[in-house]
Tab-separated table of C-alpha atoms and ligand atoms in Angstrom:
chain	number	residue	atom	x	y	z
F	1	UNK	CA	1.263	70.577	17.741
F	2	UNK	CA	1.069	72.565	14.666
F	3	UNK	CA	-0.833	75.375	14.152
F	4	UNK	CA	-1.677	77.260	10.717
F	5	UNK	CA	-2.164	80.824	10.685
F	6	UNK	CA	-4.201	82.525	8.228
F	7	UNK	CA	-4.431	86.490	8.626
F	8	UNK	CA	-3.405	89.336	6.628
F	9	UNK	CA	-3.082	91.590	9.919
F	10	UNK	CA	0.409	91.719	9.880
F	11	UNK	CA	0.993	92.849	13.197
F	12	UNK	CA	-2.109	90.453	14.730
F	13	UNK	CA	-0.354	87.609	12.725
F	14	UNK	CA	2.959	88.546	14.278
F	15	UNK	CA	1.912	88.520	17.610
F	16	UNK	CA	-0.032	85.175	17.066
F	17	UNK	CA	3.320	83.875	16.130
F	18	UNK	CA	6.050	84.763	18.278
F	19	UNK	CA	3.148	83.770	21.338
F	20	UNK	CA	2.675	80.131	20.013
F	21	UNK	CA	5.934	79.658	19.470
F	22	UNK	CA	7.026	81.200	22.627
F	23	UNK	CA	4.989	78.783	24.329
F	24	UNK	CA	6.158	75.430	22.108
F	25	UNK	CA	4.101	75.409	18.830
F	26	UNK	CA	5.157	74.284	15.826
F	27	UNK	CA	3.410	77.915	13.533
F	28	UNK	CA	3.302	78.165	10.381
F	29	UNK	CA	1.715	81.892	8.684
F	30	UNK	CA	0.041	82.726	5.298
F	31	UNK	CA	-0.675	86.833	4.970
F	32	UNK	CA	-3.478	85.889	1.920
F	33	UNK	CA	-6.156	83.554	1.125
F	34	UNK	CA	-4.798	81.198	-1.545
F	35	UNK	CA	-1.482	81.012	0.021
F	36	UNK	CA	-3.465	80.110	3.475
F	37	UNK	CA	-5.509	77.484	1.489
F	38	UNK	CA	-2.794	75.923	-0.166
F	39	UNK	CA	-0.762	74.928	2.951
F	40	UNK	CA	-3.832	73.762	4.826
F	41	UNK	CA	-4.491	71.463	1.494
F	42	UNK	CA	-0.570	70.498	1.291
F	43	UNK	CA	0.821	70.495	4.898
F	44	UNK	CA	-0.337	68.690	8.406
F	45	UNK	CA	-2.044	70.597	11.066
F	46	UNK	CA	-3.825	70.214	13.888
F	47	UNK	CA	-5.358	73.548	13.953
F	48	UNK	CA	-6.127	76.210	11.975
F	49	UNK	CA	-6.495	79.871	13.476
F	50	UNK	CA	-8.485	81.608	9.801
F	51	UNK	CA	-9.085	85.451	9.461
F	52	UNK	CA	-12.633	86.351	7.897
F	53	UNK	CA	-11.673	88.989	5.678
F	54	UNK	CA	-9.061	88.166	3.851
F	55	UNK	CA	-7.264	89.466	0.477
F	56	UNK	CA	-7.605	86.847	-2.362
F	57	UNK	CA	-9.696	84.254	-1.206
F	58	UNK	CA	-11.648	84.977	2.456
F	59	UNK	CA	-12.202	82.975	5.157
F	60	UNK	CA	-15.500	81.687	4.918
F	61	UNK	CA	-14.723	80.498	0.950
F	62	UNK	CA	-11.370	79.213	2.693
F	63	UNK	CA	-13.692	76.770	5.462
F	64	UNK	CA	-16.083	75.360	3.101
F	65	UNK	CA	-13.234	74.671	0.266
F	66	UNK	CA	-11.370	72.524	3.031
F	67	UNK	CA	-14.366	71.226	4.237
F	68	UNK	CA	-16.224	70.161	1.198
F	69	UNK	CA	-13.546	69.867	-1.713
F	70	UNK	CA	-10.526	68.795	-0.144
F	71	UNK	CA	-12.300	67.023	2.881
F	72	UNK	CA	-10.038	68.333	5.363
F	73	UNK	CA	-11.535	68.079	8.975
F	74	UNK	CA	-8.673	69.848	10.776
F	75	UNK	CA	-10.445	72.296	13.273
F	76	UNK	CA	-10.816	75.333	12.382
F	77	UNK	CA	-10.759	78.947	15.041
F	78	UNK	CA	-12.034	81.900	13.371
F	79	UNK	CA	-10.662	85.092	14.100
F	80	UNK	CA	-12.525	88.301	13.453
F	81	UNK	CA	-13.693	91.787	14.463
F	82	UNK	CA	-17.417	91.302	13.846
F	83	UNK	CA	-18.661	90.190	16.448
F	84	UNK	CA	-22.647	89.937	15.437
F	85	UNK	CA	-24.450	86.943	15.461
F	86	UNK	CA	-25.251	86.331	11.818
F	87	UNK	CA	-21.772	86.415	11.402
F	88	UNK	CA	-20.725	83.600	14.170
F	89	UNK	CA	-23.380	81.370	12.425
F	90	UNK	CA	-22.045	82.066	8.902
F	91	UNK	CA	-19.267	80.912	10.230
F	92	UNK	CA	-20.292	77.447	11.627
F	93	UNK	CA	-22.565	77.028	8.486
F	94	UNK	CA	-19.275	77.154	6.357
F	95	UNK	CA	-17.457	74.399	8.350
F	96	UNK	CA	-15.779	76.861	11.615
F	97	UNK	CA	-15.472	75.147	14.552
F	98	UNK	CA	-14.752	78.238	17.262
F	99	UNK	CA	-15.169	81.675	17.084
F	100	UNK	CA	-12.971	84.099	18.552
F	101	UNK	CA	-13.830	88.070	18.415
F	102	UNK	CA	-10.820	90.735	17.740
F	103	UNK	CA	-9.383	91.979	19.951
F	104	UNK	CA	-8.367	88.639	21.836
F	105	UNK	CA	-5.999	87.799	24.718
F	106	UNK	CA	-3.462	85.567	23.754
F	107	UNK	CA	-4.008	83.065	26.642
F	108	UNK	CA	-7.776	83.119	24.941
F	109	UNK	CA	-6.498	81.765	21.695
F	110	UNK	CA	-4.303	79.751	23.118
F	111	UNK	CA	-6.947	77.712	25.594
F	112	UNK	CA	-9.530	77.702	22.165
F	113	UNK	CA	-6.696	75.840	20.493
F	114	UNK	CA	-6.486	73.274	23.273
F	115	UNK	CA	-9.872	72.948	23.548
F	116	UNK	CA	-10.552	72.591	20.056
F	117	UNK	CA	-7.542	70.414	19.682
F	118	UNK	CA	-8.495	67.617	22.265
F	119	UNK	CA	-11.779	67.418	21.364
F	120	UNK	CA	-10.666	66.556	17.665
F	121	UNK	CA	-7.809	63.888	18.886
F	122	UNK	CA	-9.094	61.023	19.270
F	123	UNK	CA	-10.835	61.265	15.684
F	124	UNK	CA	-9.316	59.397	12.636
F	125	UNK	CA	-7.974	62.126	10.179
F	126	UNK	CA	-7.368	60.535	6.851
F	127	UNK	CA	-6.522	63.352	5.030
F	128	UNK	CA	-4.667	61.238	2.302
F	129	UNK	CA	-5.629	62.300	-1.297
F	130	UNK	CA	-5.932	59.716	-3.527
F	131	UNK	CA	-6.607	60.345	-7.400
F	132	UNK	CA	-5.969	57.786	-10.060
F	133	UNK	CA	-2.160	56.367	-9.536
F	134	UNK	CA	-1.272	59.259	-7.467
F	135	UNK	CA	-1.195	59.484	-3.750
F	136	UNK	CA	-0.066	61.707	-0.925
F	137	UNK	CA	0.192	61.721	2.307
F	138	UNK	CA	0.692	65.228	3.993
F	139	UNK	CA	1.926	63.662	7.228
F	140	UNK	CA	4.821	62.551	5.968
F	141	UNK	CA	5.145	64.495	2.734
F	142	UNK	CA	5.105	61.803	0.373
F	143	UNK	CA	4.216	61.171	-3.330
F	144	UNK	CA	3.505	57.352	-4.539
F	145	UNK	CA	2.907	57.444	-8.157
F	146	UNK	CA	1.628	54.087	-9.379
F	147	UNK	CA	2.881	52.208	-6.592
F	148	UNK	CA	6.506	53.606	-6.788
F	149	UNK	CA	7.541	56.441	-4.353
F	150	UNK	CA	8.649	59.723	-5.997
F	151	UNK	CA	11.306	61.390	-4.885
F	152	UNK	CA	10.407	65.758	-5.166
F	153	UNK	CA	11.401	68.540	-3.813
F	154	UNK	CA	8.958	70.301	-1.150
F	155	UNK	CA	7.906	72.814	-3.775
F	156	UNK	CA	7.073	70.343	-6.533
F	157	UNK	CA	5.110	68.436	-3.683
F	158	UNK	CA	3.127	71.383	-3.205
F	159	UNK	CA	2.087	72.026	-6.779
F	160	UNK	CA	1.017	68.389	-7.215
F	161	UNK	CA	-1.133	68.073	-3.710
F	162	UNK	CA	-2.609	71.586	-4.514
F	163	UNK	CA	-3.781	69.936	-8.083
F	164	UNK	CA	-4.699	66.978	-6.700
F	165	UNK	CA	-6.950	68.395	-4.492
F	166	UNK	CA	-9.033	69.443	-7.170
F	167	UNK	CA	-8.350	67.190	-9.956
F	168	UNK	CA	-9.097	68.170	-13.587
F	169	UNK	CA	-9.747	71.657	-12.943
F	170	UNK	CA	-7.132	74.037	-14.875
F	171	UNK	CA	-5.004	75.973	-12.577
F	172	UNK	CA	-3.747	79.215	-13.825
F	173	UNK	CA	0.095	80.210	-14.027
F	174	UNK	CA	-0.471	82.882	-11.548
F	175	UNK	CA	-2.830	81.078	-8.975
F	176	UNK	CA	-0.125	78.322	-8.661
F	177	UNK	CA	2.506	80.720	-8.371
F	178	UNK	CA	0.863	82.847	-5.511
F	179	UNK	CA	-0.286	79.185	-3.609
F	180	UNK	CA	3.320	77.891	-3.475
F	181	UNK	CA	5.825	80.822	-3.495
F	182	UNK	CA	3.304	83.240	-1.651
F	183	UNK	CA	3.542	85.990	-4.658
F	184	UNK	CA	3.278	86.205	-8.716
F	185	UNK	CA	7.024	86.051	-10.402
F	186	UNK	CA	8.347	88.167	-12.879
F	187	UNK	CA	8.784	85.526	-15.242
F	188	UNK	CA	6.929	82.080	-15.822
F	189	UNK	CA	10.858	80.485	-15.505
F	190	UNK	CA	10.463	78.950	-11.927
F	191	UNK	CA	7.038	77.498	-11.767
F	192	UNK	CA	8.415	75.811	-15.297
F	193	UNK	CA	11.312	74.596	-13.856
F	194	UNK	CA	9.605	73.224	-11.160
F	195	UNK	CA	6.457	71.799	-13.404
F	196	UNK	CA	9.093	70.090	-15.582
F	197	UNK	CA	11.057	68.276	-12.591
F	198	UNK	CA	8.125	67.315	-11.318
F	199	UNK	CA	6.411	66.057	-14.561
F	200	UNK	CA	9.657	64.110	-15.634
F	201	UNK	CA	9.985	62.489	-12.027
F	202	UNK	CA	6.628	61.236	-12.491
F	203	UNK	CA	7.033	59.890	-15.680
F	204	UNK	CA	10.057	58.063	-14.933
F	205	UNK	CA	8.685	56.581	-12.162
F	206	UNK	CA	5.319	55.815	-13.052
F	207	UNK	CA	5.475	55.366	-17.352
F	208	UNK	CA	3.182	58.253	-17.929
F	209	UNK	CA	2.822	62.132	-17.092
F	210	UNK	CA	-0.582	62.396	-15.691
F	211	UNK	CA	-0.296	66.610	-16.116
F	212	UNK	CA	-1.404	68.268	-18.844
F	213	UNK	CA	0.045	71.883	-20.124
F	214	UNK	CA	-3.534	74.007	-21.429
F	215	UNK	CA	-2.059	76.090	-23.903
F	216	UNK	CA	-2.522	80.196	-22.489
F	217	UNK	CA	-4.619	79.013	-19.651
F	218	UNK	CA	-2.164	76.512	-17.033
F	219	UNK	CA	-1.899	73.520	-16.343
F	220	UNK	CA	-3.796	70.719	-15.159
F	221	UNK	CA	-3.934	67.078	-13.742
F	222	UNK	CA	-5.541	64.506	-15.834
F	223	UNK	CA	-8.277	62.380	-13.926
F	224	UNK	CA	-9.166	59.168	-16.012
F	225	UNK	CA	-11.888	58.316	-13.708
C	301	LIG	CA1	-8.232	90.669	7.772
């Protein structure tokens, strides 16, 4: 099973950790919001253990952009220290499927997850995103580009499924920096390296590169729909 988490406590994230994984979990952790978001948009898993308050983007926005823009129905175990009920409710509203209060036992988390986790199998998750002549699949990774599978490194595969999941909305130089390397670089040099692999592969094995470069504001992916 694998298991997202999304919390900026690092020692609460830490602990999270080295207990799932102690105990067989495949665990992935993001320490900020948009980093959190963009692997739960760009990666397979079959549940998601979210923070509420959270530097860059917080939890609830996190919830209700996976539930309502990018259609993701992966279940979702919030983690927080308030404990009232307005809060708990918020939470539900925005797409939360459990609620766990701070501080938690381990064992706690861990029996949420299986209890959240069997009564989502059994579900069809189609979690493919699909725009224009682009596809991918997060369960295996994959790109298709007009019917021809492209060939990217993990990175590049990232970018594209994080633009994809909102298509034709201008993503900023620094936002997908942060998403896919976790931090802002000194210089713009890697994310163009990586934009231009990835916009060449495409090309070459589709005929046309559906990104567009928006001159001082990012980049974006062109929806002809
Ligand atoms: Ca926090």
């Amino acid at each position: 099973m694998q298991i997202l988490i999304i919390e900026d406590d690092f020692a609460i994230a830490t602990n999270l950790y080295d207990y799932l994984e102690s105990r067989g979990y495949g665990v992935d952790v993001a320490y900020d919001g948009i980093a959190g978001h963009c692997l739960a948009v760009t990666q397979h898993f079959d549940v998601i253990l979210l923070d509420l308050g959270l530097p860059k983007l917080d939890g609830l926005t996190i919830c209700q952009k996976l539930r309502q823009e990018s259609q993701i129905d992966t279940p979702i175990l919030m983690l927080t220290a308030r404990d009232t009920l307005e809060d708990k409710l918020k939470g539900f509203d925005h797409g939360a499927d459990d609620y766990i209060v701070k501080p938690f036992a381990l064992k706690e988390v861990e029996a949420s997850i299986v209890a959240l986790h069997k009564r989502h199998s059994g579900k069809v998750i189609s979690r493919i995103l699909v725009v224009d002549d682009l596809l991918f699949d997060p369960k295996i990774m994959s790109i298709t580009f007009a019917g021809s599978s492209v060939k990217l490194p993990p990175k590049c595969i990232r970018l594209l499924a994080l633009m994809m999941s909102e298509p034709g909305r201008v993503f900023g130089r620094k936002e997908l920096e942060s998403a896919v390397w976790g931090n802002t670089q000194e210089t713009s040099d890697t994310l163009r390296t990586h934009m231009h692999v990835l916009r060449r592969s495409l090309s070459q094995a589709g005929g046309y590169d559906p990104i567009e470069t928006v001159h001082g504001l990012g980049y974006h992916l062109v929806s002809r729909a």
